[in-house]
Coordinates of N, CA and C in Angstrom, one line a residue:
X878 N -26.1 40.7 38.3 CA -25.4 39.9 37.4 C -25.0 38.6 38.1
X879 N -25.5 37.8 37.4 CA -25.3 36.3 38.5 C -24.5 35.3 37.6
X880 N -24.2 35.7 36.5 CA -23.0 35.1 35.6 C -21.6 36.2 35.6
X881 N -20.5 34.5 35.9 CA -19.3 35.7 35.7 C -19.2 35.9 34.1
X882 N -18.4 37.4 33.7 CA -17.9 38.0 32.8 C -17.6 36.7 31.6
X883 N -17.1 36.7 30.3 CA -17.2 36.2 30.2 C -15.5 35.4 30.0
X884 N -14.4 36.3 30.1 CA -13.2 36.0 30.7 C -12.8 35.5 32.3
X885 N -14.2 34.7 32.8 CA -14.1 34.2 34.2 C -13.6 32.9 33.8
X886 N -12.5 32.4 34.6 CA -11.8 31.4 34.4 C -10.5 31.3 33.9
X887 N -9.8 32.3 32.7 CA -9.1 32.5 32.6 C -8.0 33.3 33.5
X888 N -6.8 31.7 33.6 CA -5.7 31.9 34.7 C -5.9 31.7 35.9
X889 N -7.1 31.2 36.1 CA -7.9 31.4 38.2 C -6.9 30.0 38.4
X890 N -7.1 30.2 39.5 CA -6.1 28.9 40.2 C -7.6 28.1 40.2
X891 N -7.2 26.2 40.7 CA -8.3 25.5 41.0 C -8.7 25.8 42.4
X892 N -10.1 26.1 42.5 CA -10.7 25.9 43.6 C -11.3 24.7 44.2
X893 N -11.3 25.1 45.0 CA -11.5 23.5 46.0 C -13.0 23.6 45.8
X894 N -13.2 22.4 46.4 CA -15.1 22.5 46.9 C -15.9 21.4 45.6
X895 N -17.4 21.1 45.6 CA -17.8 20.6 44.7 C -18.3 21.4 43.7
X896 N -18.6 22.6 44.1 CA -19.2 23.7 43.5 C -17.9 23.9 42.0
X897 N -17.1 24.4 42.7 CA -16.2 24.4 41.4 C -15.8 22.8 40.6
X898 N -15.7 22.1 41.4 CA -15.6 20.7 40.4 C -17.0 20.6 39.5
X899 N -17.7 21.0 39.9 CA -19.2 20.6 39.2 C -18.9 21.5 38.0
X900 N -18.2 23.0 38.2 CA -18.0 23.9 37.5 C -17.4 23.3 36.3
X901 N -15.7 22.6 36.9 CA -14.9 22.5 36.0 C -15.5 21.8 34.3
X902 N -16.1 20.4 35.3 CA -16.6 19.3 34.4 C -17.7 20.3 33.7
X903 N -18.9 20.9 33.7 CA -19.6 21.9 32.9 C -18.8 22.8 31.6
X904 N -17.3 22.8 31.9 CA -16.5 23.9 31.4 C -16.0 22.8 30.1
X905 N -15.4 21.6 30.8 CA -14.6 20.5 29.5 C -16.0 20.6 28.9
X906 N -16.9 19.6 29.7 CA -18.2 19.4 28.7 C -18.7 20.1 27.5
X907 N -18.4 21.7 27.6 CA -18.8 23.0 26.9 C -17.5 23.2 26.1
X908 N -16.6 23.2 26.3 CA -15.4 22.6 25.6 C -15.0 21.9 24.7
X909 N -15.8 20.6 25.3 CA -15.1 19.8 24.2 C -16.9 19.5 22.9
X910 N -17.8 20.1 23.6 CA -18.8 20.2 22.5 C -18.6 21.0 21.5
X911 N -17.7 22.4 21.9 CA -17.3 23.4 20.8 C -16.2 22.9 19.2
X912 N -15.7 21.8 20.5 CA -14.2 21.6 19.6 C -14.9 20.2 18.8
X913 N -16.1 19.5 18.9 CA -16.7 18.6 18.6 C -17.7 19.1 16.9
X914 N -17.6 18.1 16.0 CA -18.3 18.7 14.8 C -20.0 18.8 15.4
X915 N -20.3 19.7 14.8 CA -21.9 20.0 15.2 C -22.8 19.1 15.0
X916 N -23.4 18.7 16.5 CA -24.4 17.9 16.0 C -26.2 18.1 16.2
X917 N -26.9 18.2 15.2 CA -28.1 19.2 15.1 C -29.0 19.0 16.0
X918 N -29.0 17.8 16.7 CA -30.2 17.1 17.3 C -29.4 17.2 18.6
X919 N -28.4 17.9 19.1 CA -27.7 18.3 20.6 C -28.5 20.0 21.1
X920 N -29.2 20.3 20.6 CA -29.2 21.7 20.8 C -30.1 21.5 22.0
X921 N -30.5 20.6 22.8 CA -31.2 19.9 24.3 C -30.1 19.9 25.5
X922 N -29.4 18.8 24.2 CA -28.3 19.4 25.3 C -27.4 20.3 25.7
X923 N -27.0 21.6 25.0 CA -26.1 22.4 25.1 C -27.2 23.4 26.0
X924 N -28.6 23.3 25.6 CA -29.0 24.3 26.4 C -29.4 23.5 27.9
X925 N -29.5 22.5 28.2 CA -29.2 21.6 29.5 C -28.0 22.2 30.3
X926 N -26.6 22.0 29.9 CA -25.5 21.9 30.3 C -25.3 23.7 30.7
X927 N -25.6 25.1 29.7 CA -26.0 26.4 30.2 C -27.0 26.8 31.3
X928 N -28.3 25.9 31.4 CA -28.5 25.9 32.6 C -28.3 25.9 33.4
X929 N -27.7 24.6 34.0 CA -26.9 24.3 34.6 C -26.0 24.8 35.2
X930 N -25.2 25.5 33.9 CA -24.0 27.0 34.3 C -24.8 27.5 35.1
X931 N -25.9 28.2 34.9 CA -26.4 29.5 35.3 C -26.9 29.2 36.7
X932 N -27.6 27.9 36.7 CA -28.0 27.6 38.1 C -26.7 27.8 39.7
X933 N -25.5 27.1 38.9 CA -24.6 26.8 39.6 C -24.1 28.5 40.0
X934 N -23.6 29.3 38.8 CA -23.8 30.3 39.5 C -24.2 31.2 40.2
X935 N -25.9 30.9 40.0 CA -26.9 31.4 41.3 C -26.6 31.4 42.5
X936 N -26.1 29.7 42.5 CA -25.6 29.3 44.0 C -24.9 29.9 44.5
X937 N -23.9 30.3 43.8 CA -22.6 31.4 44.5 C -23.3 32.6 45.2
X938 N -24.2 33.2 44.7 CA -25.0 34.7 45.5 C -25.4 34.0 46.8
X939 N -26.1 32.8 47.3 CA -27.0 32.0 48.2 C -25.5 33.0 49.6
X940 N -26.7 33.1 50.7 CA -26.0 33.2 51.7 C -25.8 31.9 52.8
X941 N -26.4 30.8 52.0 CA -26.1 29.3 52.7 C -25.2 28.7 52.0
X942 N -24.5 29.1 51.6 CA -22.9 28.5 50.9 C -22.3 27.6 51.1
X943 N -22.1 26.2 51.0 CA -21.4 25.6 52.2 C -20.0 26.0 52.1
X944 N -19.6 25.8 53.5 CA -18.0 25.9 53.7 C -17.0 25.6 52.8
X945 N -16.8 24.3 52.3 CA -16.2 24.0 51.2 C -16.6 24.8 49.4
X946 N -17.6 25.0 49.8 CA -17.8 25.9 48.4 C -17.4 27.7 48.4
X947 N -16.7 28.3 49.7 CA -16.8 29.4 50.1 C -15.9 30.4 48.9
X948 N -15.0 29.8 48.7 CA -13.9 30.3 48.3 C -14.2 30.1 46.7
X949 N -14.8 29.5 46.4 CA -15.0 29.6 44.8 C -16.3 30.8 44.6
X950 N -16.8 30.4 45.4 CA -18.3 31.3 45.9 C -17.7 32.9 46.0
X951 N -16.9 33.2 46.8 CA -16.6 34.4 46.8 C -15.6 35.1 45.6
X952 N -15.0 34.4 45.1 CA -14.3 34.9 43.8 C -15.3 34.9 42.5
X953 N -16.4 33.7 42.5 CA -17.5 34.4 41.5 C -18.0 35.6 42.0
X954 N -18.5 36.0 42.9 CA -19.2 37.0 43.5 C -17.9 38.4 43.1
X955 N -16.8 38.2 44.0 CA -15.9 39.4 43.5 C -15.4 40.0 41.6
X956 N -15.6 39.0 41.1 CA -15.7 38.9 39.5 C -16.8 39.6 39.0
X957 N -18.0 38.8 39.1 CA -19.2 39.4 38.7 C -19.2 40.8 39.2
X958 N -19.1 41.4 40.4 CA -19.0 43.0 41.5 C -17.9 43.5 40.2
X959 N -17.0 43.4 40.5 CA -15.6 43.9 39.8 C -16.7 44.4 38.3
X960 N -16.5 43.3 37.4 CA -17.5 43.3 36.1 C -18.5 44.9 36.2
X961 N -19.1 44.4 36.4 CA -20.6 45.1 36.9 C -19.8 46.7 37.3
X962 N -19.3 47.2 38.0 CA -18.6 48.2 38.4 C -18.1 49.0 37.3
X963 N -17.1 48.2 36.8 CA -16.5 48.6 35.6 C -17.0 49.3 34.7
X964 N -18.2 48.3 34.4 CA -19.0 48.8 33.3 C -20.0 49.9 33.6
X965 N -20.4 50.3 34.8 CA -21.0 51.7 35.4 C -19.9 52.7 35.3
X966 N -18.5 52.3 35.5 CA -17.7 53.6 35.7 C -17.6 53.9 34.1
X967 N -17.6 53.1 33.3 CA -17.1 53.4 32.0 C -18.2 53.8 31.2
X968 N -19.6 53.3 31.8 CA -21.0 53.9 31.2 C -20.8 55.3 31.7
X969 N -20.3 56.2 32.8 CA -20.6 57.3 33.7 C -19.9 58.0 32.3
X970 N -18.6 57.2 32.5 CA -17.7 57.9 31.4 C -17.7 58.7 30.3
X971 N -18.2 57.9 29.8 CA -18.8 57.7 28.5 C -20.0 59.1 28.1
X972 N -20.5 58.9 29.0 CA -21.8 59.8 28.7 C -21.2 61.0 29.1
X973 N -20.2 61.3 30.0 CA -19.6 62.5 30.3 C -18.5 63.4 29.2
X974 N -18.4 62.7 28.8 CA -17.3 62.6 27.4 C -18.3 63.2 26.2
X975 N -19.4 61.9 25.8 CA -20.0 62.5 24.6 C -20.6 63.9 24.7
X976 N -21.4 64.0 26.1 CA -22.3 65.4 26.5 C -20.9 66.6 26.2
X977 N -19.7 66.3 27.1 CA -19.1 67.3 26.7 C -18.9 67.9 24.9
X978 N -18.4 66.3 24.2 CA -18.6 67.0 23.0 C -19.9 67.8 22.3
X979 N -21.0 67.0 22.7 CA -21.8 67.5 22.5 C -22.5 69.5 22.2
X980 N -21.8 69.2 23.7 CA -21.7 71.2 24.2 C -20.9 71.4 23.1
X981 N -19.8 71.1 22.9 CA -18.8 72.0 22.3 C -18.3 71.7 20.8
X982 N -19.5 71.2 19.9 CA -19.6 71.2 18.8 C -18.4 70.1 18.4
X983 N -18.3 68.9 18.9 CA -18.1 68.1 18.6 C -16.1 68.1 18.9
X984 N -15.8 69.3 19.9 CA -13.8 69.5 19.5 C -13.6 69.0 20.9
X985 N -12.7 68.7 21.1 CA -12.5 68.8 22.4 C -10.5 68.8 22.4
X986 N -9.7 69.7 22.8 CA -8.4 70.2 23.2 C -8.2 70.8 21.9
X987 N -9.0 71.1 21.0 CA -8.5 72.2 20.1 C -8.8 71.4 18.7
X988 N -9.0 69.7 18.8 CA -9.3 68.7 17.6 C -10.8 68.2 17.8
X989 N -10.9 67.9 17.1 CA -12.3 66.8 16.5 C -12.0 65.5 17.6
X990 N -13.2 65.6 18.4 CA -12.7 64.6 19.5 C -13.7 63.8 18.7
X991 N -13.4 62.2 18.8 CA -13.3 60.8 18.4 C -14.6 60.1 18.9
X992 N -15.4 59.2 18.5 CA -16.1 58.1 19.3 C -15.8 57.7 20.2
X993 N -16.5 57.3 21.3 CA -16.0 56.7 22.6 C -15.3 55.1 22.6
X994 N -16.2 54.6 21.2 CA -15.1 53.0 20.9 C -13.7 53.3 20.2
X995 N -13.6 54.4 19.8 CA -12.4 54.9 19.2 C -11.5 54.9 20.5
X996 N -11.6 55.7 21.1 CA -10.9 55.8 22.4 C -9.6 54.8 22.8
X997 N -8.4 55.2 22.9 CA -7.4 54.2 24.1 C -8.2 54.4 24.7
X998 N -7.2 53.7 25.7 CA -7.7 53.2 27.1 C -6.5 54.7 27.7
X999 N -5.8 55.2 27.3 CA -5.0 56.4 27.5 C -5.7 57.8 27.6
X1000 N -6.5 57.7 26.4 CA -7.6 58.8 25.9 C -8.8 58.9 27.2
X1001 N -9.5 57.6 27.5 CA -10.6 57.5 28.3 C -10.3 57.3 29.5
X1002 N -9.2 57.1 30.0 CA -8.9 56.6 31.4 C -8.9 57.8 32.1
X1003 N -8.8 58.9 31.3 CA -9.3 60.2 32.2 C -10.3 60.8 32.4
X1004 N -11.3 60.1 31.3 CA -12.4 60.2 32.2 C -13.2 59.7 32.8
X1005 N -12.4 58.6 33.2 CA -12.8 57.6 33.8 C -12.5 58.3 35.7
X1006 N -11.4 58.8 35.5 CA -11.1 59.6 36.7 C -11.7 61.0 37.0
X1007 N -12.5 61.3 35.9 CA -13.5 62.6 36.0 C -14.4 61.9 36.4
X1008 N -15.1 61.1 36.2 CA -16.7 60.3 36.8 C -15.9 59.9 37.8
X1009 N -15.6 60.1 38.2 CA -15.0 58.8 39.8 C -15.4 60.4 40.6
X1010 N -14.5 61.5 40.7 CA -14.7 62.4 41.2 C -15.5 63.1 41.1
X1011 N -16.6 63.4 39.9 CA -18.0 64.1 40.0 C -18.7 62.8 41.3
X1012 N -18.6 61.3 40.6 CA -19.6 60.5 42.2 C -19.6 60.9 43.5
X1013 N -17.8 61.2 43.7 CA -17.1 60.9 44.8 C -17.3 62.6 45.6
X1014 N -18.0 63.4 44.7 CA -18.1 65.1 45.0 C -18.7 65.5 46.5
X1015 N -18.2 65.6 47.0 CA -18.7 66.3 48.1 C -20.7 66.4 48.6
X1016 N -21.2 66.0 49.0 CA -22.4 66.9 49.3 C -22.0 68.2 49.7
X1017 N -23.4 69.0 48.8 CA -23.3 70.1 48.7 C -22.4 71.1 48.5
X1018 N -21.3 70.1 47.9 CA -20.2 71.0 46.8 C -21.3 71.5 45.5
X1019 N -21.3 72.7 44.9 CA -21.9 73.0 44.0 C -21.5 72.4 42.8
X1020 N -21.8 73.1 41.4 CA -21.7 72.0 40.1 C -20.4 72.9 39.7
X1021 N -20.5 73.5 40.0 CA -19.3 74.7 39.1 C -17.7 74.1 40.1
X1022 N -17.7 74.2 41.3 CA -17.3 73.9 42.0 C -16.8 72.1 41.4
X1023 N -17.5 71.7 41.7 CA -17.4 69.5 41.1 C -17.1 70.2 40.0
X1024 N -17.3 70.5 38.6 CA -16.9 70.6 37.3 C -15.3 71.0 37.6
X1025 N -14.7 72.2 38.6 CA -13.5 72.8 38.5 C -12.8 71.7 38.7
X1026 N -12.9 70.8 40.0 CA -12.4 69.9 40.5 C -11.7 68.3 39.5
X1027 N -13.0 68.2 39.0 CA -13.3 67.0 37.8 C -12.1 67.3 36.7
X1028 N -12.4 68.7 36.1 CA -11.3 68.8 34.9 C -10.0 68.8 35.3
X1029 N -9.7 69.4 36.6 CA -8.4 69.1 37.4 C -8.0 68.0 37.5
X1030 N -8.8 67.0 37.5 CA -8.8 65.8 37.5 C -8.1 65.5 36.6
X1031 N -8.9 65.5 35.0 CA -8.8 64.7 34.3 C -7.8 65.0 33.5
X1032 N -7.0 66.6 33.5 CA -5.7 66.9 33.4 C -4.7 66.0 33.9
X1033 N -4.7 65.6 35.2 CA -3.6 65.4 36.1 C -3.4 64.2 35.9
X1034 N -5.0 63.5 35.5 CA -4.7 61.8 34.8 C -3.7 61.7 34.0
X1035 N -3.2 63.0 32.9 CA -2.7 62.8 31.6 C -1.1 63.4 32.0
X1036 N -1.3 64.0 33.6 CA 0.1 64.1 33.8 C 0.6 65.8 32.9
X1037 N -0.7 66.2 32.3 CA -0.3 67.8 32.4 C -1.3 69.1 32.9
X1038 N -1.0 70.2 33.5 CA -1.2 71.4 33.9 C -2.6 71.3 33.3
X1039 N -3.7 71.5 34.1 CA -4.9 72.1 33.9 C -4.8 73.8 33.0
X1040 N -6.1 74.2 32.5 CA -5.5 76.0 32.3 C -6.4 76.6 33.2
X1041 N -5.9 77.3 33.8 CA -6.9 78.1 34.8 C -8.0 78.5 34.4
X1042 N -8.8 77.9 35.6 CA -10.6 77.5 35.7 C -11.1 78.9 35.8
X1043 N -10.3 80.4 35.9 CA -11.4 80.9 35.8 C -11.5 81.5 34.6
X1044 N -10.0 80.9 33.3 CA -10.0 81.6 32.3 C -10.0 80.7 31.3
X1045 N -10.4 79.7 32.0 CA -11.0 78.4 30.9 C -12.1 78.8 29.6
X1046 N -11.9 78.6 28.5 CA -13.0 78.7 27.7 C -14.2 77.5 27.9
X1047 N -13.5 76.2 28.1 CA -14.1 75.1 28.2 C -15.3 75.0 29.5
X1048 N -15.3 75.8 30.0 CA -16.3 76.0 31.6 C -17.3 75.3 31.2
X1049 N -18.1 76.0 30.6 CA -19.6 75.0 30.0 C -19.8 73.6 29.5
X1050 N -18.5 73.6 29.1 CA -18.7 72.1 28.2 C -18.1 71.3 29.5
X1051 N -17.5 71.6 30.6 CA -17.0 70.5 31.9 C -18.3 70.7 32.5
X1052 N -19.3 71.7 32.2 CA -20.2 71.5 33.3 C -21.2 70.8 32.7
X1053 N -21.5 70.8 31.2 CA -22.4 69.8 31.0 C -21.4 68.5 30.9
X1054 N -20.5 67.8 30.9 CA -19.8 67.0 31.1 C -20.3 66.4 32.9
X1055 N -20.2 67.2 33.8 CA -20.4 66.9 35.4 C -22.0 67.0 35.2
X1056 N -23.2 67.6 34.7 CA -24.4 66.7 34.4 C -24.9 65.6 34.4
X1057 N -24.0 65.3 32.8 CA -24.5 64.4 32.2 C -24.2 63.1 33.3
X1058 N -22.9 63.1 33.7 CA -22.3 61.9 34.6 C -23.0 62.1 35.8
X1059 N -23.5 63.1 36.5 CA -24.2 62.9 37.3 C -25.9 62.4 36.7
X1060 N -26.0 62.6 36.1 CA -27.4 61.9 35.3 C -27.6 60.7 35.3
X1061 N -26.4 60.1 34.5 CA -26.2 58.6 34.5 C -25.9 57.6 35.8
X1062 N -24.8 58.7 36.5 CA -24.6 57.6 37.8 C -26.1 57.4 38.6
X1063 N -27.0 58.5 38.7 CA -28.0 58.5 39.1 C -29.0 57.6 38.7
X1064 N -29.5 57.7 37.2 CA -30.2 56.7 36.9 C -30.0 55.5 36.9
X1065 N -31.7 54.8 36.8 CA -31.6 53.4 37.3 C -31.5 52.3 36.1
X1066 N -30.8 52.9 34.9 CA -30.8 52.2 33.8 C -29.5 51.2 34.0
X1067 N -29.0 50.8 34.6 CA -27.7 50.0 34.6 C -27.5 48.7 35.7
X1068 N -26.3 47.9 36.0 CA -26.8 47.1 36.2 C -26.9 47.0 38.2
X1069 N -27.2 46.5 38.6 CA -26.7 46.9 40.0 C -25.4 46.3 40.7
X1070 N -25.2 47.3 41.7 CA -23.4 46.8 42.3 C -23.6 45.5 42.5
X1071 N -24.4 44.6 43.0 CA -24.1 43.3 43.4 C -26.2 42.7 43.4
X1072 N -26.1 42.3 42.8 CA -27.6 41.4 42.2 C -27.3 39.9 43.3
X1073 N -28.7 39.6 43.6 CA -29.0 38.2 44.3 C -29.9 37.5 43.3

């Protein structure tokens, strides 16, 4: 990903360097063309001025950065990484979530568990800390083993008492849950931790 998110900029302090001045003036320009009535025969230039974005961002990846560009360079780079990350832990998520429902005919704690866009951030953020811990699993910890661990997990996110793992009904549906997330974190369908 070589463009920041698209909440890059909001709140950042000014950075020094020409790289971000070049940025800023890119940003009014795109600005004040939005806030400007449409003009039909600009569409040269709006896609001029996004190139442009996109080039400038490029630069940020370059490992010839100049000095004075460093510091805006590396906060694009930590944005874009950050971004990119996120969206792997919450894709891991996600798929660990649905597979579980899946297994378990669609219930999950005794109700009709929900779409994944339905979801808080309360609801999901635990399993956001089950995929962290199936990645984070031991080599050659077994799956039964990572599944016990994971649902411990994702209890403790919520701040209550797991039920004991060996008299869990839910066993199956945490282990295709620790699959699926291991499936996804594995595959090469996503985007990479940091792109040049």
């Amino acid at each position: 990903m070589l463009e920041p998110p698209w909440y890059w900029g909001a709140g950042l302090p000014e950075y020094p360097g020409p790289s971000a001045a070049c940025e800023r003036a890119l940003r009014a320009a795109r600005d004040q063309a939005l806030r400007a009535p449409p003009v039909p025969d600009d569409r040269h230039g709006w896609l001029t001025r996004q190139q442009e974005m996109r080039d400038l961002y490029a630069s940020a990846w370059r490992d010839d950065v100049p000095e004075e560009d460093r510091e805006w360079a590396q906060a694009v780079r930590d944005c874009c990484t950050r971004h990119v990350n996120r969206r792997r832990r919450d894709a891991i998520a996600q798929s660990a979530y649905e597979s579980y429902l899946q297994s378990s005919g669609e219930v999950f704690d005794g109700a009709p568990g929900r779409p994944w866009p339905n979801l808080s951030h309360h609801a999901s953020e635990p399993w956001r800390a089950f995929a962290d811990l199936v990645e984070d699993a031991p080599d050659g910890e077994s799956e039964i083993e990572t599944a016990e661990a994971a649902a411990r997990e994702y209890w403790d996110t919520l701040y209550r008492e797991a039920p004991p793992w060996n008299s869990d009904p839910d066993q199956a549906h945490w282990l295709a849950a620790v699959r699926a997330a291991r499936a996804k974190a594995q595959a090469d369908d996503g985007p990479p931790e940091r792109a040049r």
